[in-house]
């Protein structure tokens, strides 16, 4: 994240680890994080958007495993939730698009 911030003036990227309270803290894969875990752990975090991996969503749907929608979680967090493929290129492209808005 420091390398990206150096290349794009004014950009600050913060990586936040989410504990899996729904299934248990020993579960560490992003595909088992729920919308409620995101809300509970990111509420109040000052940001212009949150990028999450698409593995957090049900296949081909904007729904988390706890049936909260991407829109509902974004509304609860008062921010834009942006879904990235699980690769660096898509992550960088999302950042570039958001910075240029």
Short mmCIF file of C-alpha atoms in Angstrom, two decimals:
data_model
loop_
_atom_site.label_atom_id
_atom_site.label_comp_id
_atom_site.label_asym_id
_atom_site.label_seq_id
_atom_site.Cartn_x
_atom_site.Cartn_y
_atom_site.Cartn_z
CA UNK A 1 0.00 0.00 0.00
CA UNK A 2 2.93 2.37 0.61
CA UNK A 3 4.17 1.89 -2.96
CA UNK A 4 0.74 2.76 -4.40
CA UNK A 5 0.47 5.85 -2.18
CA UNK A 6 3.88 7.06 -3.39
CA UNK A 7 2.79 6.87 -7.03
CA UNK A 8 -0.58 8.60 -6.71
CA UNK A 9 -0.36 12.02 -5.05
CA UNK A 10 -2.80 12.47 -2.16
CA UNK A 11 -3.77 8.80 -2.02
CA UNK A 12 -3.76 7.06 1.33
CA UNK A 13 -4.39 3.32 1.39
CA UNK A 14 -5.06 1.52 4.64
CA UNK A 15 -5.20 -2.27 4.80
CA UNK A 16 -7.55 -3.52 7.53
CA UNK A 17 -7.66 -7.14 8.68
CA UNK A 18 -11.19 -8.33 9.43
CA UNK A 19 -11.71 -10.93 12.16
CA UNK A 20 -14.24 -13.58 11.28
CA UNK A 21 -16.59 -13.33 14.25
CA UNK A 22 -19.41 -15.08 12.40
CA UNK A 23 -17.63 -18.40 11.79
CA UNK A 24 -14.80 -17.99 14.33
CA UNK A 25 -11.47 -16.17 14.40
CA UNK A 26 -9.55 -19.25 13.25
CA UNK A 27 -11.27 -18.91 9.86
CA UNK A 28 -9.00 -16.63 7.86
CA UNK A 29 -10.23 -16.80 4.26
CA UNK A 30 -11.89 -13.74 2.74
CA UNK A 31 -14.64 -15.85 1.18
CA UNK A 32 -16.14 -16.50 4.62
CA UNK A 33 -16.30 -12.88 5.83
CA UNK A 34 -19.85 -11.64 6.32
CA UNK A 35 -21.37 -8.23 5.75
CA UNK A 36 -22.08 -7.92 9.48
CA UNK A 37 -18.40 -8.52 10.32
CA UNK A 38 -17.47 -5.70 7.92
CA UNK A 39 -20.05 -3.37 9.45
CA UNK A 40 -19.05 -4.14 13.04
CA UNK A 41 -15.34 -3.72 12.42
CA UNK A 42 -15.27 -0.84 9.93
CA UNK A 43 -18.07 1.36 11.30
CA UNK A 44 -16.73 4.86 11.93
CA UNK A 45 -13.60 4.35 9.81
CA UNK A 46 -13.09 7.56 7.90
CA UNK A 47 -12.68 6.75 4.20
CA UNK A 48 -13.66 7.60 0.66
CA UNK A 49 -14.39 3.99 -0.26
CA UNK A 50 -13.63 0.43 0.74
CA UNK A 51 -12.31 -2.14 -1.70
CA UNK A 52 -13.21 -5.74 -0.92
CA UNK A 53 -12.32 -8.93 -2.81
CA UNK A 54 -15.09 -10.48 -4.91
CA UNK A 55 -14.57 -13.72 -2.97
CA UNK A 56 -16.59 -12.14 -0.13
CA UNK A 57 -19.68 -12.15 -2.32
CA UNK A 58 -21.88 -15.10 -3.23
CA UNK A 59 -21.19 -16.35 -6.73
CA UNK A 60 -22.51 -13.87 -9.33
CA UNK A 61 -24.49 -11.90 -6.71
CA UNK A 62 -23.87 -8.78 -4.64
CA UNK A 63 -24.80 -10.67 -1.45
CA UNK A 64 -22.64 -11.69 1.50
CA UNK A 65 -22.95 -15.09 3.22
CA UNK A 66 -25.21 -13.55 5.88
CA UNK A 67 -27.58 -12.35 3.13
CA UNK A 68 -26.74 -8.66 3.55
CA UNK A 69 -26.38 -6.96 0.19
CA UNK A 70 -23.41 -4.92 -0.95
CA UNK A 71 -25.70 -1.87 -0.95
CA UNK A 72 -26.91 -2.50 2.62
CA UNK A 73 -23.37 -2.85 3.96
CA UNK A 74 -22.25 0.27 2.09
CA UNK A 75 -25.20 2.21 3.50
CA UNK A 76 -24.42 1.02 7.06
CA UNK A 77 -20.80 2.09 6.63
CA UNK A 78 -21.79 5.33 4.88
CA UNK A 79 -19.33 4.67 2.06
CA UNK A 80 -18.91 3.11 -1.36
CA UNK A 81 -18.02 -0.58 -1.31
CA UNK A 82 -16.00 -1.46 -4.38
CA UNK A 83 -15.57 -5.10 -5.39
CA UNK A 84 -12.24 -6.17 -6.86
CA UNK A 85 -11.20 -9.37 -8.52
CA UNK A 86 -8.61 -11.13 -6.40
CA UNK A 87 -5.63 -9.83 -8.34
CA UNK A 88 -3.43 -6.79 -8.13
CA UNK A 89 -4.26 -5.42 -11.58
CA UNK A 90 -7.99 -5.03 -10.89
CA UNK A 91 -7.24 -3.53 -7.45
CA UNK A 92 -4.95 -0.90 -9.03
CA UNK A 93 -7.48 -0.16 -11.78
CA UNK A 94 -10.21 0.47 -9.19
CA UNK A 95 -7.94 2.86 -7.31
CA UNK A 96 -7.09 4.74 -10.53
CA UNK A 97 -10.76 5.07 -11.46
CA UNK A 98 -11.71 6.34 -7.99
CA UNK A 99 -8.84 8.84 -7.84
CA UNK A 100 -9.77 10.28 -11.24
CA UNK A 101 -13.45 10.88 -10.32
#
